[in-house]
Amino acid sequence: MLVDGHGRRVRYLRLSVTGRCNLQCRYCLPPARGPAGSAGSCLSDEAILRVCRLLASEGVEKIRVTGGEPLLRPGVLELIRSLSSIPGVRNIGLTTNGVLLGDHASDLAAAGIRRINVSLDSLKEDRFAAITRGGALGKILDGIAAADEAGLRPVKLNCVVMRGVNDDEVTKLASLTLRRAWQVRFIELMPIGPAAGSWKRLFVSSAEVRDKIAELGPLVPVNPGNAAARPVYRLPDGKGSISFVSPVTEPFCMSCDRLRLMSNGELRPCLCTDASADLGSLMASGASDSELLEAVRGVLADKPLCGTAELARPRETVMAAIGG
Ligand code: SAM
């Protein structure tokens, strides 16, 4: 069993399978990374599976595959199939920008993906292209439709709300849930990577987003009584649902059960700290499973009680490298 230094049990792995991305969202990636981002050194499938088996044997039961853009990793479907067959792993999700989703949705479902999150910050073509530095909105919408058809339900749409960028689209995005059984998740911008410099100007709280949505009607709780789960709401007569991810104003650190394995082999205890163990180098130098586990426990001892409090410190890491 994996328990951090504050007594929280770890059951969830965020697995970044590549540092590359085929979009370059302005708040996520600095322009200098080039159009496809940087591949850097990347763990092999065997190394990833070894770490995942080890963590699963210690109680990790959920894995979310992310990146960079995870669908850019060669052989990602085979990797997901192998992850699904690890004893103890009960739930595998994927976070994607959706560019390649239209081509892969049914294969992803067949490979074992159960939960899918697609990033969608605007429903306006020009604006979407501006935020993502060239992304084609139509392609993403086709990908979302393909995921829905493939039975990856509910498709969750991640929308980072930014003042003066897309905050005027909150009601339009929330209205998607009137017609579609999707979940729109409004996310607070975190001061990480390129967002750090402009964060004060761009930040919009979940409370403000909620107020805007009130124009459409009262938000009805869908899962009242489930204190362990993030609250989910529905608009009156809505087919889908709405939720809020509020790492800044309502940090959920106290119940955090996550570890993060980066594609370069670093294991991190938290999105908000650069503390890590280099599992990649350890494996390359022939470390045994018990040595790897010792390194994992060392990282867990460094897991901050509240990551949000760490965000004030300047740091190099971008979200696409840690796996947002
Ligand atoms: N390429 C995939 C995608 O676009 O979903 C996965 C990686 S991306 C880093 C994962 C998520 O992190 C996206 O939903 C993105 O909007 C979010 N993200 C990136 N930078 C962020 C920031 N500073 N604050 C909040 N969310 C951020």
XYZ file of C-alpha atoms and ligand atoms in Angstrom:
351
model
C 0.000 0.000 0.000
C 1.280 3.498 -0.845
C 0.671 6.205 1.743
C 2.145 9.697 1.626
C 3.752 11.610 4.459
C 0.356 13.053 5.460
C -1.482 9.733 5.605
C -3.202 9.976 2.208
C -3.436 6.694 0.347
C -2.363 6.756 -3.315
C -4.612 4.985 -5.823
C -4.336 7.109 -8.954
C -1.524 7.532 -11.489
C -1.356 10.328 -14.033
C 0.785 8.868 -16.793
C 2.334 11.259 -19.313
C 3.346 9.160 -22.308
C 4.975 11.920 -24.359
C 6.144 15.502 -23.921
C 5.184 16.325 -27.527
C 1.993 18.071 -28.519
C 0.359 18.842 -31.857
C -1.258 22.013 -30.485
C 0.492 24.787 -28.624
C -2.021 26.319 -26.267
C -0.673 29.734 -25.288
C -1.182 29.207 -21.570
C 0.330 25.702 -21.625
C 3.355 25.688 -23.931
C 5.922 28.428 -24.534
C 6.346 29.295 -28.246
C 10.038 28.354 -28.219
C 9.199 24.656 -28.041
C 8.507 24.570 -31.784
C 5.374 23.280 -33.516
C 5.480 19.753 -32.158
C 7.015 20.441 -28.767
C 10.028 18.530 -27.547
C 10.092 14.757 -27.407
C 12.997 14.654 -24.929
C 13.960 11.265 -23.564
C 10.978 8.979 -23.327
C 10.394 5.856 -21.243
C 9.877 2.699 -23.298
C 6.578 0.790 -23.115
C 8.326 -1.908 -21.089
C 9.589 0.629 -18.543
C 6.162 2.290 -18.242
C 4.475 -1.082 -17.780
C 7.004 -2.128 -15.180
C 6.320 0.977 -13.080
C 2.565 0.622 -13.539
C 2.608 -3.065 -12.499
C 4.637 -2.176 -9.440
C 2.298 0.668 -8.462
C -0.773 -1.505 -9.123
C 0.651 -4.187 -6.837
C 0.701 -1.472 -4.142
C -2.924 -0.429 -4.666
C -2.945 1.995 -7.611
C -6.187 1.176 -9.434
C -6.804 4.169 -11.702
C -4.543 5.402 -14.494
C -5.080 8.462 -16.667
C -3.000 8.547 -19.850
C -2.013 12.093 -20.756
C 0.848 14.168 -22.136
C 1.845 16.299 -24.155
C -0.637 14.828 -26.565
C -0.879 11.118 -25.708
C -2.241 10.092 -29.121
C 1.063 11.210 -30.684
C 2.937 8.378 -28.970
C 3.662 5.605 -31.485
C 1.956 2.390 -30.357
C -0.186 4.121 -27.714
C -3.130 1.756 -28.359
C -0.967 -1.291 -27.668
C 0.353 0.398 -24.519
C -3.217 1.087 -23.337
C -4.185 -2.540 -24.057
C -1.268 -3.696 -21.907
C -2.170 -1.252 -19.114
C -5.736 -2.624 -19.123
C -4.492 -6.121 -18.504
C -2.522 -5.202 -15.353
C -4.116 -6.923 -12.358
C -5.670 -4.356 -10.041
C -6.029 -1.600 -12.656
C -9.751 -1.042 -12.860
C -10.128 2.224 -14.678
C -8.100 3.796 -17.483
C -8.843 7.321 -18.708
C -7.347 9.522 -21.404
C -6.894 13.291 -21.622
C -6.484 14.479 -25.212
C -6.734 17.626 -27.282
C -8.940 15.654 -29.686
C -6.963 16.364 -32.879
C -6.453 12.639 -33.586
C -9.514 11.394 -31.731
C -11.751 11.023 -34.802
C -9.364 8.378 -36.176
C -8.848 6.515 -32.903
C -11.998 6.729 -30.763
C -13.340 3.221 -31.384
C -9.860 1.645 -31.100
C -9.345 3.482 -27.804
C -12.624 2.120 -26.460
C -11.640 -1.390 -27.592
C -8.179 -1.001 -26.003
C -9.743 -0.319 -22.608
C -10.202 3.443 -22.249
C -13.244 4.088 -20.073
C -13.086 7.809 -19.353
C -12.144 10.467 -21.868
C -11.481 14.167 -21.354
C -11.114 16.441 -24.373
C -9.762 19.961 -24.009
C -12.060 22.552 -25.566
C -11.522 26.187 -24.610
C -13.624 27.863 -27.302
C -16.453 27.179 -29.727
C -15.305 29.953 -32.063
C -13.046 28.773 -34.887
C -10.798 31.849 -34.995
C -10.467 32.034 -31.259
C -9.777 28.317 -30.952
C -7.022 28.669 -33.560
C -5.577 31.659 -31.682
C -5.557 29.951 -28.264
C -4.064 26.728 -29.628
C -1.745 28.454 -32.150
C -3.334 26.916 -35.216
C -5.774 24.203 -34.064
C -8.830 23.419 -36.227
C -11.999 23.439 -34.111
C -13.955 21.283 -36.603
C -11.515 18.424 -36.188
C -11.884 18.485 -32.401
C -15.693 18.528 -32.629
C -15.543 15.532 -35.001
C -13.293 13.774 -32.485
C -15.726 14.462 -29.632
C -18.615 13.091 -31.717
C -16.548 9.989 -32.566
C -15.756 9.406 -28.872
C -19.442 9.679 -28.027
C -20.377 7.213 -30.784
C -17.666 4.822 -29.597
C -19.404 4.694 -26.213
C -16.757 6.648 -24.276
C -19.489 8.207 -22.121
C -19.754 10.703 -20.694
C -17.276 12.581 -22.845
C -15.859 15.260 -20.552
C -14.872 18.583 -22.052
C -12.128 20.501 -20.233
C -12.460 24.253 -20.551
C -9.900 26.542 -18.905
C -11.681 29.877 -18.447
C -9.546 32.992 -19.014
C -10.580 36.617 -18.635
C -10.784 38.489 -21.907
C -9.923 35.297 -23.807
C -12.952 32.979 -23.557
C -14.927 34.010 -20.437
C -17.685 35.379 -22.709
C -18.308 31.790 -23.923
C -19.098 30.227 -20.566
C -22.874 30.096 -21.107
C -22.446 28.818 -24.677
C -20.159 26.041 -23.487
C -22.487 25.205 -20.588
C -25.410 25.124 -23.049
C -23.788 22.206 -24.875
C -25.058 20.087 -21.990
C -28.669 20.949 -22.822
C -28.499 18.939 -26.048
C -25.651 16.506 -25.419
C -24.959 13.997 -22.656
C -21.450 15.439 -22.258
C -19.911 16.822 -19.090
C -18.483 20.328 -19.424
C -15.776 20.917 -16.800
C -14.803 24.508 -16.154
C -11.212 24.627 -14.920
C -9.467 27.430 -13.062
C -6.249 28.592 -14.709
C -3.213 27.654 -12.629
C -0.074 29.826 -12.511
C 2.079 27.152 -14.138
C 4.308 27.483 -17.228
C 3.491 30.372 -19.588
C 0.288 31.045 -17.611
C 2.329 32.131 -14.583
C 3.231 35.578 -15.966
C -0.278 36.555 -17.099
C -2.159 34.616 -14.440
C -3.380 37.591 -12.363
C -4.875 39.210 -15.463
C -6.416 36.025 -16.885
C -7.643 34.193 -13.776
C -11.422 33.656 -13.431
C -12.720 31.851 -10.345
C -15.209 28.976 -10.492
C -17.573 31.113 -8.400
C -17.631 33.732 -11.160
C -18.199 31.061 -13.821
C -21.049 29.602 -11.764
C -22.669 33.063 -11.564
C -22.531 33.417 -15.335
C -24.128 29.981 -15.802
C -26.953 30.978 -13.460
C -28.352 32.952 -16.440
C -29.320 29.577 -17.926
C -31.155 28.388 -14.804
C -30.328 26.872 -11.422
C -27.622 24.227 -11.277
C -29.170 21.053 -9.890
C -26.750 18.723 -8.032
C -26.541 15.309 -9.735
C -24.606 13.450 -7.047
C -25.690 14.902 -3.684
C -24.656 12.821 -0.718
C -21.504 11.515 -2.387
C -19.020 13.510 -0.324
C -16.025 11.700 -1.862
C -16.822 12.769 -5.428
C -16.445 16.194 -7.035
C -19.940 17.770 -7.183
C -21.593 17.496 -10.589
C -24.568 19.601 -11.673
C -27.212 19.607 -14.349
C -29.099 22.457 -15.942
C -32.879 22.032 -15.783
C -33.775 19.651 -18.663
C -30.087 19.251 -19.507
C -28.973 15.924 -21.017
C -25.389 16.367 -19.850
C -23.718 17.779 -16.770
C -21.434 20.544 -15.560
C -18.616 20.510 -13.041
C -15.959 22.862 -11.738
C -12.302 22.100 -11.180
C -11.055 24.765 -8.787
C -7.417 24.088 -7.897
C -6.919 27.727 -6.877
C -10.032 28.716 -4.917
C -11.118 25.281 -3.650
C -7.991 23.104 -3.713
C -8.749 19.406 -3.389
C -5.279 18.579 -2.091
C -6.527 17.133 1.212
C -8.090 14.207 -0.646
C -5.407 13.973 -3.354
C -4.586 10.339 -4.123
C -2.309 10.937 -7.142
C 1.190 10.307 -8.339
C 2.511 11.510 -11.703
C 4.888 9.601 -13.967
C 6.388 11.856 -16.630
C 7.411 10.561 -20.047
C 11.081 11.238 -19.210
C 10.890 8.813 -16.290
C 10.498 11.290 -13.431
C 7.934 10.383 -10.811
C 6.363 13.419 -9.112
C 4.141 13.521 -6.052
C 2.200 16.625 -7.104
C 1.504 18.889 -10.081
C 2.743 21.854 -8.107
C 6.184 20.738 -6.995
C 9.355 19.885 -8.881
C 10.308 17.206 -6.326
C 10.792 13.930 -8.165
C 12.517 10.568 -8.359
C 14.204 9.602 -11.616
C 12.718 6.142 -12.080
C 13.932 6.079 -15.691
C 17.601 6.308 -14.658
C 17.066 3.853 -11.834
C 15.584 1.287 -14.229
C 18.348 1.917 -16.782
C 20.968 1.210 -14.105
C 19.345 -2.111 -13.234
C 17.383 -1.193 -10.082
C 15.352 -3.993 -8.533
C 11.616 -3.654 -7.867
C 12.269 -3.082 -4.193
C 14.733 -0.286 -5.021
C 12.145 1.299 -7.301
C 9.533 1.052 -4.574
C 11.896 2.680 -2.128
C 12.255 5.607 -4.568
C 8.453 5.782 -4.920
C 8.045 5.937 -1.146
C 10.714 8.670 -1.010
C 8.685 10.759 -3.487
C 5.546 10.164 -1.472
C 7.251 11.450 1.649
C 7.799 14.711 -0.297
C 4.151 15.098 -1.351
C 3.097 18.530 -0.083
C 0.008 18.718 2.083
C -1.359 21.424 -0.200
C 0.226 21.826 -3.630
C -1.536 25.106 -4.336
C 0.539 26.732 -1.609
C 3.666 25.750 -3.591
C 2.549 27.607 -6.695
C 3.970 30.932 -5.562
C 7.502 29.574 -6.146
C 8.896 30.223 -9.624
C 9.566 26.996 -11.568
C 10.564 25.789 -14.979
C 8.090 22.967 -15.511
C 5.271 23.296 -18.031
C 1.973 21.441 -17.684
C 2.523 19.513 -20.919
C 5.660 17.946 -19.422
C 4.109 16.940 -16.099
C 0.913 15.718 -17.742
C -1.997 17.995 -16.830
N -2.786 17.355 -24.849
C -3.789 16.933 -23.946
C -4.900 17.971 -23.848
O -4.831 18.994 -24.516
O -5.862 17.719 -23.133
C -3.290 16.538 -22.557
C -2.279 17.423 -21.899
S -2.859 19.025 -21.387
C -1.437 19.591 -20.525
C -4.013 18.596 -20.114
C -4.887 19.692 -19.603
O -4.112 20.636 -18.901
C -5.653 20.460 -20.666
O -7.036 20.353 -20.415
C -5.187 21.883 -20.480
O -6.195 22.814 -20.726
C -4.779 21.879 -19.020
N -3.857 22.956 -18.659
C -2.689 23.295 -19.228
N -2.132 24.362 -18.610
C -2.982 24.717 -17.624
C -2.976 25.736 -16.616
N -1.984 26.618 -16.506
N -4.016 25.791 -15.760
C -5.032 24.895 -15.838
N -5.102 23.910 -16.761
C -4.088 23.824 -17.648
